[in-house]
JSON list of C-alpha atoms in Angstrom, two decimals:
[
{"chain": "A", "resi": 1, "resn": "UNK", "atom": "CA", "xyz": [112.08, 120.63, 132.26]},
{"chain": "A", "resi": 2, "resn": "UNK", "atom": "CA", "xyz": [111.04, 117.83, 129.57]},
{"chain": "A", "resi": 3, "resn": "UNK", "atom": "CA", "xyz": [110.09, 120.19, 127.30]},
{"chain": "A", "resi": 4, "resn": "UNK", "atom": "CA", "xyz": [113.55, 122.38, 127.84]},
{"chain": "A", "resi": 5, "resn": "UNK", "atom": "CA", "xyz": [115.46, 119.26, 127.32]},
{"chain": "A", "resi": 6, "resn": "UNK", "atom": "CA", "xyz": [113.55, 117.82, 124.45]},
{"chain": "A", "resi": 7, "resn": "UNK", "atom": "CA", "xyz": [113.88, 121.18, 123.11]},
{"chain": "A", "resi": 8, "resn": "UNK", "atom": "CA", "xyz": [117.55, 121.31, 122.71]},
{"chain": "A", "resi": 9, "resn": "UNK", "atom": "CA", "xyz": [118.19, 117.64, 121.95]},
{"chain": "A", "resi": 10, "resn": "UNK", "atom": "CA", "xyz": [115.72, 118.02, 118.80]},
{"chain": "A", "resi": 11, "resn": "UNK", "atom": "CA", "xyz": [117.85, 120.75, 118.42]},
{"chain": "A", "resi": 12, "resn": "UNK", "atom": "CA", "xyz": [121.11, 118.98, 118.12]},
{"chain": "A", "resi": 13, "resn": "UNK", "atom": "CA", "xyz": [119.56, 116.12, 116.27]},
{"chain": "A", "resi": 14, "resn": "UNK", "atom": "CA", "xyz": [118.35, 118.46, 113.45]},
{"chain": "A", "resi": 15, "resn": "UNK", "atom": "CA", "xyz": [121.42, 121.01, 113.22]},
{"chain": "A", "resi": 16, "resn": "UNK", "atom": "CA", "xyz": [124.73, 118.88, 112.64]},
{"chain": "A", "resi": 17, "resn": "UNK", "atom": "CA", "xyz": [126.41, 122.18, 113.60]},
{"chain": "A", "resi": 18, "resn": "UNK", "atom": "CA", "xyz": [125.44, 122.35, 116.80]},
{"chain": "A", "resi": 19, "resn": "UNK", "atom": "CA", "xyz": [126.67, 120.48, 119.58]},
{"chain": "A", "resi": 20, "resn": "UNK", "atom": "CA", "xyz": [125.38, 120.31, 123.70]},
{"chain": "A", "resi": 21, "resn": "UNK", "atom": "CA", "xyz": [126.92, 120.24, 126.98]},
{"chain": "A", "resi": 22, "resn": "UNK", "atom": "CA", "xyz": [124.67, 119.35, 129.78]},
{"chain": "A", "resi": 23, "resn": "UNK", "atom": "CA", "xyz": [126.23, 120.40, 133.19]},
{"chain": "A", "resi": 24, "resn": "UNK", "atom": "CA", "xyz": [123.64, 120.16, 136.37]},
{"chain": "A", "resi": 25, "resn": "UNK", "atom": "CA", "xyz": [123.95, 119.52, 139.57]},
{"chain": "A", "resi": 26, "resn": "UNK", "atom": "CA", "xyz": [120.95, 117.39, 139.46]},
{"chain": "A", "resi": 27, "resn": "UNK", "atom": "CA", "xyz": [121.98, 114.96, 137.30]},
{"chain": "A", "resi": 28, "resn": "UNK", "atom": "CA", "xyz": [119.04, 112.12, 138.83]},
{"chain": "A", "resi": 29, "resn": "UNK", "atom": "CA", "xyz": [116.56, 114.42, 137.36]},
{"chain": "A", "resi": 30, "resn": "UNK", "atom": "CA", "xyz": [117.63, 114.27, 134.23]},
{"chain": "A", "resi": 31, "resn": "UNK", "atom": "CA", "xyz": [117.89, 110.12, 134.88]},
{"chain": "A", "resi": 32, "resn": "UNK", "atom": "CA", "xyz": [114.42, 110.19, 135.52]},
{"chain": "A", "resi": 33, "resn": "UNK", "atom": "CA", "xyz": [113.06, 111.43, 132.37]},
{"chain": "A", "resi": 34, "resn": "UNK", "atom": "CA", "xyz": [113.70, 107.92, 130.71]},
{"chain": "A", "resi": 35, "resn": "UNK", "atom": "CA", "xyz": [113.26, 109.11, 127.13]},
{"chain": "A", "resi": 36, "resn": "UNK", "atom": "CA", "xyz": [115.30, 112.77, 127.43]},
{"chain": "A", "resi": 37, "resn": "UNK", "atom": "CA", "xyz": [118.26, 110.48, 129.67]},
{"chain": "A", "resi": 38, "resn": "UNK", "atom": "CA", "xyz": [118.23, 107.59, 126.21]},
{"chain": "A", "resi": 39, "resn": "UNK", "atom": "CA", "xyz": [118.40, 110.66, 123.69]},
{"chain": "A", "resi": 40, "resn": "UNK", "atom": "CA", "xyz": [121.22, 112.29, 125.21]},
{"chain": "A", "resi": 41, "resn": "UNK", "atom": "CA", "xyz": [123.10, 108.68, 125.60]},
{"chain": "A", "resi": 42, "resn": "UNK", "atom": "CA", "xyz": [122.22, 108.55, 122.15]},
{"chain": "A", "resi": 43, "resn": "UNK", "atom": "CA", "xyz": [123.75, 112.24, 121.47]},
{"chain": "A", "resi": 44, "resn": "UNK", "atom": "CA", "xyz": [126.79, 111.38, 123.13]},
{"chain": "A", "resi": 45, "resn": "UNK", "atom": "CA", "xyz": [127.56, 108.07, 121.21]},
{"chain": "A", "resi": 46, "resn": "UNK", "atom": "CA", "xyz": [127.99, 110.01, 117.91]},
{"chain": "A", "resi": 47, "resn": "UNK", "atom": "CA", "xyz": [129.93, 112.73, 119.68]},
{"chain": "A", "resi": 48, "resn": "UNK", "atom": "CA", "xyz": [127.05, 115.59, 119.59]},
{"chain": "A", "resi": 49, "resn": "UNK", "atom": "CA", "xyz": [126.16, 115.71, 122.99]},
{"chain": "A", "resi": 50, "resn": "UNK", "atom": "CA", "xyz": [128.51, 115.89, 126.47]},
{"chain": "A", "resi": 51, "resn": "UNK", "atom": "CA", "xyz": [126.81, 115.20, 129.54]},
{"chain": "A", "resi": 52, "resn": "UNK", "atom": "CA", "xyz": [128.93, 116.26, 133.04]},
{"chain": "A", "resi": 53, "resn": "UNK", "atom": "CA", "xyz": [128.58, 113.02, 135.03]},
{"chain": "A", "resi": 54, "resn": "UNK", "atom": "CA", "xyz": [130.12, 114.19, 138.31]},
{"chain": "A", "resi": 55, "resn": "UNK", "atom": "CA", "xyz": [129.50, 118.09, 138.29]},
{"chain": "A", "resi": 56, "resn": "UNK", "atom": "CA", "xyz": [130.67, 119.06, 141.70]},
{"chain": "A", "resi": 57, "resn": "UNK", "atom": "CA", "xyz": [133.78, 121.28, 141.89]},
{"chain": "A", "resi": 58, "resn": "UNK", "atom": "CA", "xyz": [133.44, 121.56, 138.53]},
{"chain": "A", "resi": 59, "resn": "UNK", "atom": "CA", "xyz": [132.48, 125.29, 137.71]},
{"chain": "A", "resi": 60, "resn": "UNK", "atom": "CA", "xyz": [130.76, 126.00, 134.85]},
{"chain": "A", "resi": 61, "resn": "UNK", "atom": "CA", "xyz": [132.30, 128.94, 133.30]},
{"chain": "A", "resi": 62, "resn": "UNK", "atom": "CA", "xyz": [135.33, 125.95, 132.48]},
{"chain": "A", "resi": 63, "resn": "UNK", "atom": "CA", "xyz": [132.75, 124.07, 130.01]},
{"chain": "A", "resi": 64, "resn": "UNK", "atom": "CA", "xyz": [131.57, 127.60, 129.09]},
{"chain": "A", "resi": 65, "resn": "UNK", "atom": "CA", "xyz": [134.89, 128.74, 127.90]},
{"chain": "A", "resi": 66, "resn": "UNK", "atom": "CA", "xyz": [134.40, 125.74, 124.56]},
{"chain": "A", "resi": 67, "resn": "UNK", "atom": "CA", "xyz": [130.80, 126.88, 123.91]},
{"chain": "A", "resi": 68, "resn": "UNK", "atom": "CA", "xyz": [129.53, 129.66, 122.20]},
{"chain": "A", "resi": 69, "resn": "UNK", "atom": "CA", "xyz": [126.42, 130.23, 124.09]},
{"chain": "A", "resi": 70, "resn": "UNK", "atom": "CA", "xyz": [124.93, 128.90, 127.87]},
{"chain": "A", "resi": 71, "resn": "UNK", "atom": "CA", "xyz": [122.10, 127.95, 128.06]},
{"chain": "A", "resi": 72, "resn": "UNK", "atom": "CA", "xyz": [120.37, 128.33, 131.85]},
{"chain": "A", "resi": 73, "resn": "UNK", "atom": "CA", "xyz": [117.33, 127.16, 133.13]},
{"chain": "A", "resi": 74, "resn": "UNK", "atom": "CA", "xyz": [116.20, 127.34, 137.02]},
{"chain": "A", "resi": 75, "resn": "UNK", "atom": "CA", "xyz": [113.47, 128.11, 139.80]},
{"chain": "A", "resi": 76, "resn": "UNK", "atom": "CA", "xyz": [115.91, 131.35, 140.67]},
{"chain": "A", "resi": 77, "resn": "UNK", "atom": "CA", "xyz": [118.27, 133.18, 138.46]},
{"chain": "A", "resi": 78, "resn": "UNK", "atom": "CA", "xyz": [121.07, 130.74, 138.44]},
{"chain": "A", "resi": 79, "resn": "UNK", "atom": "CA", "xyz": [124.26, 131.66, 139.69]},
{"chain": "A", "resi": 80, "resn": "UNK", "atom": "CA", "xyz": [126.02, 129.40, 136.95]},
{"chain": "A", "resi": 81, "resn": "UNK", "atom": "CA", "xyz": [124.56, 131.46, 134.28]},
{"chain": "A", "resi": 82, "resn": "UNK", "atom": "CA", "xyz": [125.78, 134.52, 136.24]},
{"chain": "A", "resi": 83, "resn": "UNK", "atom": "CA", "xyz": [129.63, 133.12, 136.46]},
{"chain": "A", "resi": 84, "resn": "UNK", "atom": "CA", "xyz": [129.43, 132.61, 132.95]},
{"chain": "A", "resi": 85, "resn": "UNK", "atom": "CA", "xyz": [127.85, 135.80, 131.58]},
{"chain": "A", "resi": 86, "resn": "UNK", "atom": "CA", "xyz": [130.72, 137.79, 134.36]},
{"chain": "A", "resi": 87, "resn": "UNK", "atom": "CA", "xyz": [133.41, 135.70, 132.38]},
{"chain": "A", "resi": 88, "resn": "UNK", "atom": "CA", "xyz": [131.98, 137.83, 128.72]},
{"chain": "A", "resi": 89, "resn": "UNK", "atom": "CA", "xyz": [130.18, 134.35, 128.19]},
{"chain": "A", "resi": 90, "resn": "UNK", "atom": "CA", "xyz": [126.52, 135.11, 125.78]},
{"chain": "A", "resi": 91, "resn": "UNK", "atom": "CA", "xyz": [123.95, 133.51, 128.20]},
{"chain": "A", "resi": 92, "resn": "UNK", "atom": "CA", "xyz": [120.63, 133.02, 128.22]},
{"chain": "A", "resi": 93, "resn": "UNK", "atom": "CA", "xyz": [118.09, 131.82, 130.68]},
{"chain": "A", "resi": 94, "resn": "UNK", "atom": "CA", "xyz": [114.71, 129.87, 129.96]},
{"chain": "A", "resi": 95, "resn": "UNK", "atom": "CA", "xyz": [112.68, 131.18, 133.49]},
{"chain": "A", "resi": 96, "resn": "UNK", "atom": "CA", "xyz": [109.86, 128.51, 133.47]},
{"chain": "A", "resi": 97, "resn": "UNK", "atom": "CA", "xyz": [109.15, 129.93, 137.22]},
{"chain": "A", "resi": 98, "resn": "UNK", "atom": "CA", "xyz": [108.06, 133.22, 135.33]},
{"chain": "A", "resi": 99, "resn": "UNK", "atom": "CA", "xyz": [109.61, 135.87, 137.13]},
{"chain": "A", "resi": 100, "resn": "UNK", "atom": "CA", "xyz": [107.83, 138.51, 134.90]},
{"chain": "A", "resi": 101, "resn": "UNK", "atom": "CA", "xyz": [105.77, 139.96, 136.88]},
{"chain": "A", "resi": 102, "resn": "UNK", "atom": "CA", "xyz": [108.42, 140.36, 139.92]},
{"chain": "A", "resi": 103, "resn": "UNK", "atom": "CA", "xyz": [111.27, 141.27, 137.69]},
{"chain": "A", "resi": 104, "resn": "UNK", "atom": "CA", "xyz": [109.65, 143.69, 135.65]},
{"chain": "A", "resi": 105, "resn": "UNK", "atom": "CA", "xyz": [112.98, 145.93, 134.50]},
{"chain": "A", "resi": 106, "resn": "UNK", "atom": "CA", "xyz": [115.04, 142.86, 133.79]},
{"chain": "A", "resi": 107, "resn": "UNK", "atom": "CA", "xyz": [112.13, 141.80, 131.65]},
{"chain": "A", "resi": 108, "resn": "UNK", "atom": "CA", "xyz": [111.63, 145.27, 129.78]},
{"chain": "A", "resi": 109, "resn": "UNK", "atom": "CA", "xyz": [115.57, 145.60, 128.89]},
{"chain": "A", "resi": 110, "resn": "UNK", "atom": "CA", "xyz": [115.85, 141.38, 128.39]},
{"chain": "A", "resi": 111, "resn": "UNK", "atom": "CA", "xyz": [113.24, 139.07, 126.91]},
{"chain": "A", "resi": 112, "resn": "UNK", "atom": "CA", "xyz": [113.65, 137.02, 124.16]},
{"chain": "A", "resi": 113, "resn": "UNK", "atom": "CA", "xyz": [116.95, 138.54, 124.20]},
{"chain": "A", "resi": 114, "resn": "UNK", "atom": "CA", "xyz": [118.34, 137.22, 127.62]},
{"chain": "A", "resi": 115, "resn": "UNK", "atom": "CA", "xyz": [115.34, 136.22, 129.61]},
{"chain": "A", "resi": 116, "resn": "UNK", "atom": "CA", "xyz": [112.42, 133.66, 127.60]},
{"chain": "A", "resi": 117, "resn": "UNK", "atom": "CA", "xyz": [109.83, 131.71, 129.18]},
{"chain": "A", "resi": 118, "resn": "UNK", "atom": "CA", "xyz": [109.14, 129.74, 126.16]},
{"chain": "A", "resi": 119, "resn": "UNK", "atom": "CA", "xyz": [111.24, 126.74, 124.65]},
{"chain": "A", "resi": 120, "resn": "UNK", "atom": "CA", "xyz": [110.31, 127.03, 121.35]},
{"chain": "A", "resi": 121, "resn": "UNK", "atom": "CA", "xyz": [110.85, 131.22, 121.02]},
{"chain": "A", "resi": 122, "resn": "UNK", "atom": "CA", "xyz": [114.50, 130.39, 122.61]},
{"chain": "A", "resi": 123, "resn": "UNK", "atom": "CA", "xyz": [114.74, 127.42, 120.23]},
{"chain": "A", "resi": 124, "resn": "UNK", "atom": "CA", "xyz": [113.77, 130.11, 117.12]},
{"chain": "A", "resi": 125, "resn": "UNK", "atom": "CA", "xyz": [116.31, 132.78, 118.48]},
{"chain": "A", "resi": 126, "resn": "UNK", "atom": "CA", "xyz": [119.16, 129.94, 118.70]},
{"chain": "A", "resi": 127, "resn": "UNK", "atom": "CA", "xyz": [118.50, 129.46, 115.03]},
{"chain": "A", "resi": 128, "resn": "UNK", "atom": "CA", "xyz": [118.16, 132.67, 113.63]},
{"chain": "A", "resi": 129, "resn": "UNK", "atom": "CA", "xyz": [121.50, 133.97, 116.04]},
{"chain": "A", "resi": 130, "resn": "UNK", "atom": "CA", "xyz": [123.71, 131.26, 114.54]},
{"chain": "A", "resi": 131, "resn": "UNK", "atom": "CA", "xyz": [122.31, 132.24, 110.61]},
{"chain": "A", "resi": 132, "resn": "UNK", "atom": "CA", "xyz": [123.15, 135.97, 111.17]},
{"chain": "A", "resi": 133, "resn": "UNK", "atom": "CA", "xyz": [125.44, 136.78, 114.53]},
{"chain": "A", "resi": 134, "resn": "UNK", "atom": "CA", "xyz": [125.58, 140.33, 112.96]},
{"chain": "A", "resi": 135, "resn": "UNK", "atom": "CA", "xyz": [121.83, 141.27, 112.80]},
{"chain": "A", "resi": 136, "resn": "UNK", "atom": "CA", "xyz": [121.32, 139.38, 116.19]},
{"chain": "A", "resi": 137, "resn": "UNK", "atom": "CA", "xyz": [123.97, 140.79, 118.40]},
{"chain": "A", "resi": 138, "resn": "UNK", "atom": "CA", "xyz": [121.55, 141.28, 121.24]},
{"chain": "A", "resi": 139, "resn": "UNK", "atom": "CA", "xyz": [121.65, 137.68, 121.50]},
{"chain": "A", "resi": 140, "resn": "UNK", "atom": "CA", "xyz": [122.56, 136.52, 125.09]},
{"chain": "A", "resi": 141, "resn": "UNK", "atom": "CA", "xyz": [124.35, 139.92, 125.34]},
{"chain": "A", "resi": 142, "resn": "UNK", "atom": "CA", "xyz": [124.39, 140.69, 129.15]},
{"chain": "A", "resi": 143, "resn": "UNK", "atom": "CA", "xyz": [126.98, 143.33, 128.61]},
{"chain": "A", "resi": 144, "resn": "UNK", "atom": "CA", "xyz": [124.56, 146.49, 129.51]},
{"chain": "A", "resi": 145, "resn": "UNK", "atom": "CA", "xyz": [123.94, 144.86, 132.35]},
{"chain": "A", "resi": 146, "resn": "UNK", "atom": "CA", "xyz": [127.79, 144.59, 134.21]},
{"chain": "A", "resi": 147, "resn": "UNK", "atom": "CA", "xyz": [126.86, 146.50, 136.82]},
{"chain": "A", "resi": 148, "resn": "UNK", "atom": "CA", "xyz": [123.62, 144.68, 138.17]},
{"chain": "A", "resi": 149, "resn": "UNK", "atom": "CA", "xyz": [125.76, 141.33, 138.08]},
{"chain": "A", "resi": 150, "resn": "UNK", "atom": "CA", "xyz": [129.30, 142.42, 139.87]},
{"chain": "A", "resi": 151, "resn": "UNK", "atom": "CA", "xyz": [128.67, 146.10, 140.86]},
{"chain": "A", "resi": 152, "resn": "UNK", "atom": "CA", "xyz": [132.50, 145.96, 142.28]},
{"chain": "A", "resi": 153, "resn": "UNK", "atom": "CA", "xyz": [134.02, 144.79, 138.81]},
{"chain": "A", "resi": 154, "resn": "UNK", "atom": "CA", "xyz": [137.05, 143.91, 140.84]},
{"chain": "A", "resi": 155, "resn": "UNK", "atom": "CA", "xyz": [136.63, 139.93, 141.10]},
{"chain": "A", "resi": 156, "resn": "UNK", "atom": "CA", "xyz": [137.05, 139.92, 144.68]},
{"chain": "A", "resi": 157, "resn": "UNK", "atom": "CA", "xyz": [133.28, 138.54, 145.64]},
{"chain": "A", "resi": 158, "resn": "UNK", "atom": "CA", "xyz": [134.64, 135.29, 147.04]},
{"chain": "A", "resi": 159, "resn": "UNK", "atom": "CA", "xyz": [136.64, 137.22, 149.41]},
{"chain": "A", "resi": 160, "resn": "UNK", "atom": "CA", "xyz": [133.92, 139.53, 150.30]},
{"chain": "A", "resi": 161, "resn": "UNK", "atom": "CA", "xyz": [131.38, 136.66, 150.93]},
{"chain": "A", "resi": 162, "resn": "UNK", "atom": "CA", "xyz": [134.72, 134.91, 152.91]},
{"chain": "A", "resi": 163, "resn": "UNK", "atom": "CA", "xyz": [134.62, 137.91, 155.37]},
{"chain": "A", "resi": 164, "resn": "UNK", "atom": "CA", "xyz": [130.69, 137.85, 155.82]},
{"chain": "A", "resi": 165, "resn": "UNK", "atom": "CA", "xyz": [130.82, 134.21, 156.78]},
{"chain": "A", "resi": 166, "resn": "UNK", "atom": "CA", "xyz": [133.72, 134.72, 158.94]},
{"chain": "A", "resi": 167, "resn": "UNK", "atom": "CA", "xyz": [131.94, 137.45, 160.92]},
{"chain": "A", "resi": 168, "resn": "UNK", "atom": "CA", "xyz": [128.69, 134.97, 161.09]},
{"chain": "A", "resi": 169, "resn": "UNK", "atom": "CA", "xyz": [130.68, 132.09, 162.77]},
{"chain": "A", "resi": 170, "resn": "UNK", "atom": "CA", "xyz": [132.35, 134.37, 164.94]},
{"chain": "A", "resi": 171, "resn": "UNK", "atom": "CA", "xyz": [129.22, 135.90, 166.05]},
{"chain": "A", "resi": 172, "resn": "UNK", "atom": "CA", "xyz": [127.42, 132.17, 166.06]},
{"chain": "A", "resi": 173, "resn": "UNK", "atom": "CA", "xyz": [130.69, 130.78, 168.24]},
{"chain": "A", "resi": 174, "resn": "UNK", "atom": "CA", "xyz": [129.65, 134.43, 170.67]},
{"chain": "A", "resi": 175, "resn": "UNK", "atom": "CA", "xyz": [126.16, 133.18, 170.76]},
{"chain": "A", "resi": 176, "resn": "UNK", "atom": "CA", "xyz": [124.91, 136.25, 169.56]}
]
């Protein structure tokens, strides 16, 4: 996670054009690591850098919607990264866990386009992306993959998941 973070703020401190918003729901973690927590104080005093302070109830596909890419990393495929990329969002996720050999298809159709388990090739696909959007339209491109994300394509998965917990509590209250 250092070397993520350290990564992108680099990033930003090198390319004037590029600017970071750091939403997690772990915000202590990021604390912790002293030297990434100064840099992105740092960032954010000359207006480069936006961390969330208090991300709960805040949904990230709202700080997507002023960025041009999200950037995800996580133990599991994170669901943020899937709200955003459902929203027409270009995503990407950084899988330090290495899901390669479990998720072989994903893998096949989507690394070092969509899927990277290394910083620095991420880092070098950022760069060449924003230098030619045209010849890299791959980039963070999830669209082939609509149906994997929200097979119903009608929106309606919080009232779907609703129902399903609905039924569990009735049948918990049963004692079934």
């Amino acid at each position: 996670i250092n070397d993520f973070y350290n990564t992108f703020l680099n990033m930003v401190t090198e390319e004037k054009d590029i600017g970071l918003i750091i939403k997690t729901k772990k915000i202590h973690v990021i604390q912790k690591l002293e030297d990434v927590y100064n840099k992105i104080l740092d960032l954010e005093k000359n207006g480069s850098c936006y961390l969330v302070k208090d991300p709960l109830q805040r949904g990230p596909s709202l700080y997507a919607s002023a960025a041009n890419l999200v950037v995800a990393i996580s133990s599991l495929y994170p669901s943020a990264l899937i709200d955003c990329i459902s929203k027409k969002n270009l995503g990407v996720f950084l899988d330090y866990a290495n899901f390669k050999p479990i998720e072989e298809k994903w893998y096949k159709w989507g690394e070092n386009k969509v899927i990277f388990n290394d910083s620095k090739i991420l880092e070098k696909k950022i760069l060449e992306f924003k230098k030619d959007k045209s010849k890299h339209s791959y980039f963070g491109n999830w669209n082939d993959q609509k149906d994997i994300l929200d097979s119903y394509q009608d929106n309606l998965g919080s009232e779907r998941i609703g129902i399903y917990i609905n039924c569990l509590l009735k049948g918990f209250r049963q004692r079934l």
